[in-house]
């Protein structure tokens, strides 16, 4: 439905601080991608219906209605950013930033200064708060939870994050919610449930995502919180697959990069009639809040337990989420403790148990002494490190052999470590 450009979606919540316009985030346009992958890309085109019996899509584009037949269909529909309906909200244009088009509108709207009402103090809300506050916007953050990232952090670490973001000029209204929007001569006003009134120029909603299931549901596919798939990424129709933010696997929807890439790898095998099965290790997430270095690794959904906290400095702490028997199921790290993420991640349980790992055979022509200059492949997401190309964005210069890649380097595709790589076939 958009322009088909390739860009880094995680970069949307840090782009204002980098003074980037939307076009500067584009890595490749649709025409370049179509040429590179030998495919057709229909931009600014929406699928309005799926005819499963005929295996046919109904499309709506600028040139009118069209149809497209398929043998196999992959639904990669993503998710919609939520906006909670509130009295008076129908008179406002409350923004969400969930794709490049959203960011383009948001960036043009806010300019370089102003008062921002930010609704939500979860992962994305905190990243946007840091992004906007660090370049001088007046940011007021409202969330009904008692501390930010309340589902991912113990209270003490949440309070550390508040302290750090307040240093950028952000103000927090926690344990509060907007009950109505009012108009005034100086602009809109948000009234909170305790009577506090906040004047603002622009409002941004960051209260989570809702998987896009409407198209699948209308086609009669099985849906729940997302489009339900098996571990081969098949839906209830054997000719239709799904992946990404719209999907509900055995562990529910997972709106993160690492599970998406794992799903893509399995999907490729499924489409080529191989027998891969989705496996998901622990998923540490780097929270993009430069004001406070922060890594979270959520426990499996539905886990019971408590946080065990160790504070090593004013802005440095480690917390383990342990079950009633004392077994660690997840962790949160801030400040200098984030250096422990690699070792801790190895001790965490898998979200979905892994299948046995089999290393791909190395081509016979590759001599042992040349292995360090041979491409290495991530066993989780199949991202390939090519020594000739390196990874300049993460400090690894072109020409760096595998043996000289730092041990703390992580896979740009999924965040895996060097131990999770093997020689590429």
Short mmCIF file of C-alpha atoms in Angstrom, two decimals:
data_model
loop_
_atom_site.label_atom_id
_atom_site.label_comp_id
_atom_site.label_asym_id
_atom_site.label_seq_id
_atom_site.Cartn_x
_atom_site.Cartn_y
_atom_site.Cartn_z
CA UNK A 1 0.00 0.00 0.00
CA UNK A 2 3.02 2.31 0.31
CA UNK A 3 5.87 3.24 -1.99
CA UNK A 4 7.66 -0.08 -1.61
CA UNK A 5 10.92 1.45 -0.39
CA UNK A 6 13.42 -0.47 1.71
CA UNK A 7 14.28 1.30 4.95
CA UNK A 8 15.02 0.45 8.58
CA UNK A 9 11.75 0.64 10.49
CA UNK A 10 13.52 0.73 13.91
CA UNK A 11 15.19 3.94 12.72
CA UNK A 12 11.85 5.77 12.64
CA UNK A 13 11.96 6.37 16.40
CA UNK A 14 15.46 7.87 16.34
CA UNK A 15 15.38 9.86 13.10
CA UNK A 16 14.35 13.27 14.49
CA UNK A 17 17.43 13.42 16.72
CA UNK A 18 19.55 12.64 13.65
CA UNK A 19 17.82 15.51 11.83
CA UNK A 20 16.76 13.12 9.06
CA UNK A 21 13.99 13.72 6.59
CA UNK A 22 11.97 10.75 5.35
CA UNK A 23 13.77 10.44 2.03
CA UNK A 24 17.11 10.19 3.84
CA UNK A 25 15.96 6.94 5.47
CA UNK A 26 15.39 5.19 2.13
CA UNK A 27 18.00 2.54 1.38
CA UNK A 28 16.58 1.38 -1.97
CA UNK A 29 13.53 2.36 -3.97
CA UNK A 30 10.98 -0.10 -5.34
CA UNK A 31 12.43 -0.08 -8.85
CA UNK A 32 15.90 -1.02 -7.55
CA UNK A 33 14.45 -3.79 -5.40
CA UNK A 34 12.41 -5.19 -8.28
CA UNK A 35 15.52 -5.32 -10.45
CA UNK A 36 17.68 -6.85 -7.72
CA UNK A 37 15.23 -9.61 -6.83
CA UNK A 38 13.72 -10.14 -10.30
CA UNK A 39 10.18 -9.52 -9.12
CA UNK A 40 7.22 -7.25 -9.71
CA UNK A 41 6.35 -4.70 -7.03
CA UNK A 42 2.93 -3.07 -7.18
CA UNK A 43 3.22 0.15 -5.19
CA UNK A 44 0.34 2.24 -3.82
CA UNK A 45 -1.86 -0.84 -4.28
CA UNK A 46 -4.18 -2.41 -1.74
CA UNK A 47 -5.52 -5.96 -1.60
CA UNK A 48 -9.23 -5.67 -0.95
CA UNK A 49 -10.22 -9.36 -0.96
CA UNK A 50 -8.83 -12.90 -1.16
CA UNK A 51 -10.76 -15.49 -3.18
CA UNK A 52 -9.33 -18.71 -1.74
CA UNK A 53 -11.29 -21.02 -4.05
CA UNK A 54 -10.00 -19.38 -7.20
CA UNK A 55 -6.68 -18.34 -5.59
CA UNK A 56 -7.21 -14.81 -6.74
CA UNK A 57 -6.64 -11.39 -5.19
CA UNK A 58 -8.75 -8.29 -5.77
CA UNK A 59 -6.57 -5.18 -5.93
CA UNK A 60 -7.31 -1.47 -5.79
CA UNK A 61 -4.72 0.90 -7.22
CA UNK A 62 -4.71 4.40 -8.63
CA UNK A 63 -5.53 3.01 -12.05
CA UNK A 64 -8.61 1.16 -10.76
CA UNK A 65 -9.60 -2.34 -9.70
CA UNK A 66 -7.48 -5.31 -10.80
CA UNK A 67 -7.13 -9.03 -10.11
CA UNK A 68 -4.06 -11.14 -9.52
CA UNK A 69 -3.88 -14.94 -9.41
CA UNK A 70 -1.55 -16.85 -7.10
CA UNK A 71 -0.27 -20.35 -6.44
CA UNK A 72 1.10 -19.49 -3.00
CA UNK A 73 0.23 -16.37 -1.05
CA UNK A 74 2.20 -14.77 1.78
CA UNK A 75 0.47 -12.27 4.05
CA UNK A 76 3.01 -9.80 5.47
CA UNK A 77 0.46 -7.20 6.48
CA UNK A 78 2.10 -5.78 9.58
CA UNK A 79 0.12 -4.12 12.35
CA UNK A 80 -1.77 -0.90 12.95
CA UNK A 81 -0.66 1.59 15.57
CA UNK A 82 -3.38 2.05 18.16
CA UNK A 83 -5.06 5.34 19.06
CA UNK A 84 -7.37 5.16 22.07
CA UNK A 85 -10.70 6.94 21.49
CA UNK A 86 -11.07 9.78 23.99
CA UNK A 87 -13.64 12.53 24.37
CA UNK A 88 -12.66 15.31 21.96
CA UNK A 89 -10.13 13.21 20.04
CA UNK A 90 -12.31 13.32 16.92
CA UNK A 91 -11.41 17.02 16.56
CA UNK A 92 -7.67 16.29 16.60
CA UNK A 93 -5.24 14.65 14.24
CA UNK A 94 -3.41 12.40 16.68
CA UNK A 95 -0.36 11.07 14.87
CA UNK A 96 1.14 7.58 14.81
CA UNK A 97 4.52 6.74 13.29
CA UNK A 98 4.41 3.17 12.05
CA UNK A 99 5.90 3.44 8.56
CA UNK A 100 7.86 5.76 6.29
CA UNK A 101 4.76 7.64 5.07
CA UNK A 102 3.78 8.25 8.72
CA UNK A 103 7.23 9.58 9.52
CA UNK A 104 7.18 11.89 6.50
CA UNK A 105 3.92 13.46 7.67
CA UNK A 106 5.10 13.65 11.28
CA UNK A 107 8.43 15.24 10.40
CA UNK A 108 6.80 17.86 8.21
CA UNK A 109 4.18 18.60 10.84
CA UNK A 110 6.39 19.19 13.90
CA UNK A 111 9.19 21.20 12.30
CA UNK A 112 12.10 21.82 14.68
CA UNK A 113 10.40 22.87 17.91
CA UNK A 114 7.12 22.70 19.78
CA UNK A 115 5.16 21.05 22.56
CA UNK A 116 4.55 17.32 22.11
CA UNK A 117 1.95 15.24 23.93
CA UNK A 118 3.25 11.66 23.83
CA UNK A 119 0.69 9.02 24.82
CA UNK A 120 2.36 5.81 25.95
CA UNK A 121 5.56 4.97 27.87
CA UNK A 122 6.31 1.57 26.40
CA UNK A 123 9.24 0.69 24.16
CA UNK A 124 8.28 2.94 21.27
CA UNK A 125 6.99 5.74 23.51
CA UNK A 126 10.24 5.93 25.46
CA UNK A 127 12.28 5.87 22.25
CA UNK A 128 10.26 8.74 20.79
CA UNK A 129 10.51 10.65 24.09
CA UNK A 130 14.31 10.39 23.96
CA UNK A 131 14.35 11.22 20.25
CA UNK A 132 12.24 14.38 20.61
CA UNK A 133 13.46 15.56 24.00
CA UNK A 134 17.13 15.33 23.04
CA UNK A 135 16.71 17.98 20.31
CA UNK A 136 14.72 20.49 22.32
CA UNK A 137 11.06 19.56 21.94
CA UNK A 138 8.94 20.00 25.08
CA UNK A 139 7.66 16.47 25.64
CA UNK A 140 4.93 15.43 28.08
CA UNK A 141 4.54 11.64 28.39
CA UNK A 142 1.28 10.18 29.73
CA UNK A 143 0.80 6.52 30.65
CA UNK A 144 -1.54 4.72 33.09
CA UNK A 145 1.28 2.42 34.24
CA UNK A 146 3.21 3.46 37.39
CA UNK A 147 6.59 3.43 35.60
CA UNK A 148 7.74 3.22 31.95
CA UNK A 149 8.20 -0.21 30.36
CA UNK A 150 6.27 -1.60 33.33
CA UNK A 151 5.83 -5.00 31.66
CA UNK A 152 9.54 -5.31 30.94
CA UNK A 153 11.35 -3.67 33.88
CA UNK A 154 11.20 -3.66 37.67
CA UNK A 155 10.08 -0.36 39.18
CA UNK A 156 13.55 0.80 40.26
CA UNK A 157 14.91 0.50 36.71
CA UNK A 158 11.81 2.23 35.36
CA UNK A 159 12.51 5.13 37.71
CA UNK A 160 16.12 5.24 36.47
CA UNK A 161 14.78 5.62 32.94
CA UNK A 162 12.46 8.43 34.04
CA UNK A 163 15.39 10.25 35.66
CA UNK A 164 17.49 9.89 32.51
CA UNK A 165 14.75 11.06 30.14
CA UNK A 166 13.89 14.00 32.39
CA UNK A 167 17.44 15.18 31.84
CA UNK A 168 16.54 15.58 28.16
CA UNK A 169 13.60 17.81 29.10
CA UNK A 170 10.80 15.21 29.12
CA UNK A 171 8.08 15.36 31.75
CA UNK A 172 6.23 12.21 32.85
CA UNK A 173 2.64 11.84 34.01
CA UNK A 174 2.58 8.20 35.15
CA UNK A 175 -0.41 6.41 36.61
CA UNK A 176 -2.51 8.89 34.64
CA UNK A 177 -4.58 8.86 31.45
CA UNK A 178 -6.10 11.46 29.15
CA UNK A 179 -9.85 11.69 29.76
CA UNK A 180 -10.72 14.48 27.32
CA UNK A 181 -9.29 16.99 24.88
CA UNK A 182 -10.23 20.65 25.09
CA UNK A 183 -9.77 23.63 22.78
CA UNK A 184 -8.20 26.94 23.73
CA UNK A 185 -6.97 30.09 22.01
CA UNK A 186 -3.38 28.86 22.32
CA UNK A 187 -4.11 25.37 21.00
CA UNK A 188 -5.42 22.00 22.18
CA UNK A 189 -5.28 20.88 25.81
CA UNK A 190 -5.26 17.36 27.23
CA UNK A 191 -7.02 16.92 30.55
CA UNK A 192 -5.82 14.01 32.70
CA UNK A 193 -7.87 11.98 35.15
CA UNK A 194 -6.38 13.89 38.09
CA UNK A 195 -7.41 17.23 36.62
CA UNK A 196 -3.98 18.17 35.25
CA UNK A 197 -4.14 20.05 31.97
CA UNK A 198 -1.38 19.87 29.37
CA UNK A 199 -1.19 22.33 26.49
CA UNK A 200 0.40 20.91 23.35
CA UNK A 201 0.97 21.60 19.68
CA UNK A 202 1.13 18.02 18.39
CA UNK A 203 0.00 14.66 19.81
CA UNK A 204 1.68 11.31 19.14
CA UNK A 205 0.14 7.97 20.12
CA UNK A 206 2.54 5.15 21.02
CA UNK A 207 0.28 2.71 22.86
CA UNK A 208 1.09 -0.47 20.98
CA UNK A 209 0.18 -2.32 17.79
CA UNK A 210 -2.85 -4.32 16.64
CA UNK A 211 -2.03 -7.08 14.09
CA UNK A 212 -3.82 -6.55 10.79
CA UNK A 213 -6.18 -9.50 10.59
CA UNK A 214 -9.18 -8.02 8.77
CA UNK A 215 -8.26 -9.29 5.29
CA UNK A 216 -7.49 -12.79 6.56
CA UNK A 217 -10.63 -12.92 8.68
CA UNK A 218 -12.80 -11.86 5.73
CA UNK A 219 -11.24 -14.67 3.70
CA UNK A 220 -12.18 -17.21 6.37
CA UNK A 221 -8.68 -17.85 7.69
CA UNK A 222 -8.25 -18.73 11.35
CA UNK A 223 -7.36 -15.65 13.40
CA UNK A 224 -6.95 -14.73 17.05
CA UNK A 225 -4.83 -11.86 18.28
CA UNK A 226 -3.10 -12.26 14.90
CA UNK A 227 -3.27 -14.50 11.83
CA UNK A 228 -2.71 -17.97 13.27
CA UNK A 229 0.12 -19.99 11.71
CA UNK A 230 1.87 -23.27 12.43
CA UNK A 231 5.63 -23.53 12.84
CA UNK A 232 6.07 -23.70 9.06
CA UNK A 233 4.32 -20.29 8.83
CA UNK A 234 1.25 -21.85 7.16
CA UNK A 235 -2.18 -20.46 7.90
CA UNK A 236 -5.33 -22.60 8.08
CA UNK A 237 -5.23 -22.59 4.25
CA UNK A 238 -2.24 -24.69 3.02
CA UNK A 239 -1.71 -22.33 0.09
CA UNK A 240 -1.47 -19.21 2.29
CA UNK A 241 1.38 -18.29 4.62
CA UNK A 242 1.94 -15.32 6.91
CA UNK A 243 4.78 -13.67 8.80
CA UNK A 244 5.73 -10.60 10.79
CA UNK A 245 3.69 -8.33 13.02
CA UNK A 246 0.38 -9.70 11.71
CA UNK A 247 1.15 -13.27 12.83
CA UNK A 248 0.21 -15.23 15.92
CA UNK A 249 2.51 -18.22 16.46
CA UNK A 250 2.47 -20.58 19.46
CA UNK A 251 3.91 -17.77 21.59
CA UNK A 252 1.51 -15.10 20.34
CA UNK A 253 2.30 -11.96 18.32
CA UNK A 254 5.94 -10.84 18.59
CA UNK A 255 6.48 -7.36 17.09
CA UNK A 256 10.30 -7.52 17.03
CA UNK A 257 12.92 -7.84 14.31
CA UNK A 258 14.53 -11.10 15.48
CA UNK A 259 11.38 -13.28 15.30
CA UNK A 260 10.45 -11.73 11.95
CA UNK A 261 13.78 -12.78 10.44
CA UNK A 262 13.49 -16.26 11.93
CA UNK A 263 10.03 -16.54 10.36
CA UNK A 264 11.36 -15.43 6.97
CA UNK A 265 14.00 -18.15 7.08
CA UNK A 266 11.41 -20.84 7.83
CA UNK A 267 9.04 -19.45 5.21
CA UNK A 268 11.71 -19.72 2.51
CA UNK A 269 12.16 -23.40 3.36
CA UNK A 270 8.41 -24.00 3.47
CA UNK A 271 7.86 -22.44 0.04
CA UNK A 272 10.64 -24.57 -1.42
CA UNK A 273 9.12 -27.73 0.14
CA UNK A 274 11.81 -28.23 2.75
CA UNK A 275 10.96 -29.12 6.31
CA UNK A 276 12.10 -26.27 8.52
CA UNK A 277 10.30 -25.51 11.77
CA UNK A 278 10.19 -22.17 13.57
CA UNK A 279 12.41 -21.92 16.61
CA UNK A 280 12.83 -18.81 18.71
CA UNK A 281 15.62 -18.31 21.23
CA UNK A 282 15.50 -15.71 23.96
CA UNK A 283 15.04 -12.29 22.36
CA UNK A 284 17.07 -9.49 23.98
CA UNK A 285 15.84 -6.11 22.75
CA UNK A 286 18.05 -3.04 22.68
CA UNK A 287 15.91 -0.09 23.75
CA UNK A 288 16.96 2.94 21.70
CA UNK A 289 17.16 5.42 24.59
CA UNK A 290 20.68 6.92 24.51
CA UNK A 291 19.88 8.80 27.72
CA UNK A 292 20.10 5.40 29.47
CA UNK A 293 21.62 2.31 27.85
CA UNK A 294 18.97 -0.36 28.28
CA UNK A 295 18.49 -3.99 27.16
CA UNK A 296 15.42 -6.06 27.97
CA UNK A 297 14.82 -9.77 27.44
CA UNK A 298 11.16 -10.49 28.21
CA UNK A 299 10.31 -13.83 29.82
CA UNK A 300 8.06 -16.18 27.82
CA UNK A 301 4.44 -14.96 27.72
CA UNK A 302 2.40 -16.05 30.73
CA UNK A 303 5.43 -16.67 32.96
CA UNK A 304 5.01 -16.21 36.69
CA UNK A 305 7.79 -15.00 38.94
CA UNK A 306 9.50 -11.97 40.44
CA UNK A 307 12.34 -9.59 39.66
CA UNK A 308 15.65 -9.96 41.49
CA UNK A 309 17.49 -6.63 41.33
CA UNK A 310 21.18 -5.73 41.70
CA UNK A 311 22.15 -2.04 41.60
CA UNK A 312 25.84 -1.42 40.89
CA UNK A 313 25.80 2.36 40.36
CA UNK A 314 23.44 5.34 40.13
CA UNK A 315 22.44 4.51 36.55
CA UNK A 316 23.58 0.89 36.30
CA UNK A 317 21.58 -2.19 37.32
CA UNK A 318 20.84 -5.81 36.53
CA UNK A 319 17.50 -7.52 37.09
CA UNK A 320 16.64 -11.19 36.58
CA UNK A 321 13.05 -12.35 36.26
CA UNK A 322 12.94 -15.72 38.05
CA UNK A 323 10.18 -18.28 38.39
CA UNK A 324 9.04 -19.49 41.85
CA UNK A 325 11.83 -22.12 41.82
CA UNK A 326 14.46 -19.45 41.18
CA UNK A 327 15.10 -20.26 37.51
CA UNK A 328 15.88 -17.16 35.41
CA UNK A 329 13.38 -16.60 32.60
CA UNK A 330 14.26 -13.08 31.47
CA UNK A 331 16.39 -10.09 32.31
CA UNK A 332 16.75 -6.33 32.13
CA UNK A 333 20.05 -4.47 32.10
CA UNK A 334 20.87 -0.78 32.19
CA UNK A 335 24.03 1.32 32.15
CA UNK A 336 27.30 -0.61 32.29
CA UNK A 337 25.45 -3.85 33.03
CA UNK A 338 24.30 -4.02 29.40
CA UNK A 339 27.70 -5.57 28.66
CA UNK A 340 26.38 -8.80 30.18
CA UNK A 341 23.63 -9.28 27.60
CA UNK A 342 25.57 -11.81 25.53
CA UNK A 343 26.30 -14.20 28.36
CA UNK A 344 22.90 -13.82 30.00
CA UNK A 345 21.04 -14.45 26.74
CA UNK A 346 22.69 -17.87 26.49
CA UNK A 347 21.19 -18.89 29.85
CA UNK A 348 17.62 -17.93 29.02
CA UNK A 349 15.01 -20.49 27.86
CA UNK A 350 13.90 -20.60 24.24
CA UNK A 351 10.51 -19.14 23.44
CA UNK A 352 10.05 -22.03 21.00
CA UNK A 353 12.36 -25.05 21.45
CA UNK A 354 15.05 -25.34 18.77
CA UNK A 355 15.46 -28.11 16.29
CA UNK A 356 18.90 -29.80 16.14
CA UNK A 357 21.40 -27.59 14.43
CA UNK A 358 23.17 -28.98 11.42
CA UNK A 359 25.99 -26.96 9.96
CA UNK A 360 25.92 -26.59 6.23
CA UNK A 361 28.80 -28.35 4.48
CA UNK A 362 31.63 -26.11 3.37
CA UNK A 363 32.48 -26.15 -0.29
CA UNK A 364 35.48 -28.39 -0.94
CA UNK A 365 37.42 -25.71 -2.75
CA UNK A 366 37.68 -23.62 0.43
CA UNK A 367 40.98 -24.39 2.16
CA UNK A 368 41.17 -24.40 5.95
CA UNK A 369 43.58 -21.49 6.02
CA UNK A 370 41.10 -19.42 4.03
CA UNK A 371 38.11 -19.98 6.38
CA UNK A 372 38.45 -16.63 8.09
CA UNK A 373 37.96 -14.88 4.73
CA UNK A 374 34.94 -17.01 3.84
CA UNK A 375 31.38 -15.72 4.42
CA UNK A 376 29.73 -16.81 7.67
CA UNK A 377 25.99 -17.30 8.07
CA UNK A 378 23.78 -16.66 11.11
CA UNK A 379 22.11 -19.93 12.14
CA UNK A 380 19.11 -18.05 13.50
CA UNK A 381 18.16 -15.56 10.77
CA UNK A 382 20.61 -16.57 7.97
CA UNK A 383 22.12 -13.11 7.62
CA UNK A 384 25.51 -13.56 5.92
CA UNK A 385 28.69 -11.79 7.00
CA UNK A 386 30.90 -11.21 3.96
CA UNK A 387 34.47 -10.22 4.96
CA UNK A 388 34.83 -8.25 1.74
CA UNK A 389 31.86 -6.07 2.68
CA UNK A 390 32.24 -6.07 6.47
CA UNK A 391 29.61 -4.31 8.59
CA UNK A 392 30.61 -0.62 8.48
CA UNK A 393 27.43 0.56 10.21
CA UNK A 394 28.48 -1.40 13.29
CA UNK A 395 32.17 -0.59 13.21
CA UNK A 396 33.50 -3.55 11.16
CA UNK A 397 35.42 -2.22 8.17
CA UNK A 398 35.32 -3.88 4.72
CA UNK A 399 38.07 -6.46 4.42
CA UNK A 400 37.84 -7.57 8.06
CA UNK A 401 38.22 -11.39 8.24
CA UNK A 402 35.86 -13.33 10.47
CA UNK A 403 38.60 -14.04 13.01
CA UNK A 404 39.07 -10.31 13.60
CA UNK A 405 35.38 -9.45 14.06
CA UNK A 406 35.04 -8.43 17.74
CA UNK A 407 33.55 -11.06 20.04
CA UNK A 408 30.89 -8.61 21.23
CA UNK A 409 29.72 -7.84 17.67
CA UNK A 410 26.11 -8.84 17.08
CA UNK A 411 24.24 -9.93 13.96
CA UNK A 412 22.59 -6.89 12.28
CA UNK A 413 19.71 -9.13 11.27
CA UNK A 414 18.57 -10.55 14.61
CA UNK A 415 21.01 -9.59 17.35
CA UNK A 416 22.63 -13.05 17.58
CA UNK A 417 26.30 -13.38 18.54
CA UNK A 418 29.35 -14.82 16.78
CA UNK A 419 28.76 -18.17 18.45
CA UNK A 420 25.53 -18.44 16.46
CA UNK A 421 27.33 -18.21 13.08
CA UNK A 422 28.77 -21.00 10.92
CA UNK A 423 30.61 -21.11 7.61
CA UNK A 424 28.23 -20.36 4.75
CA UNK A 425 27.80 -23.05 2.15
#
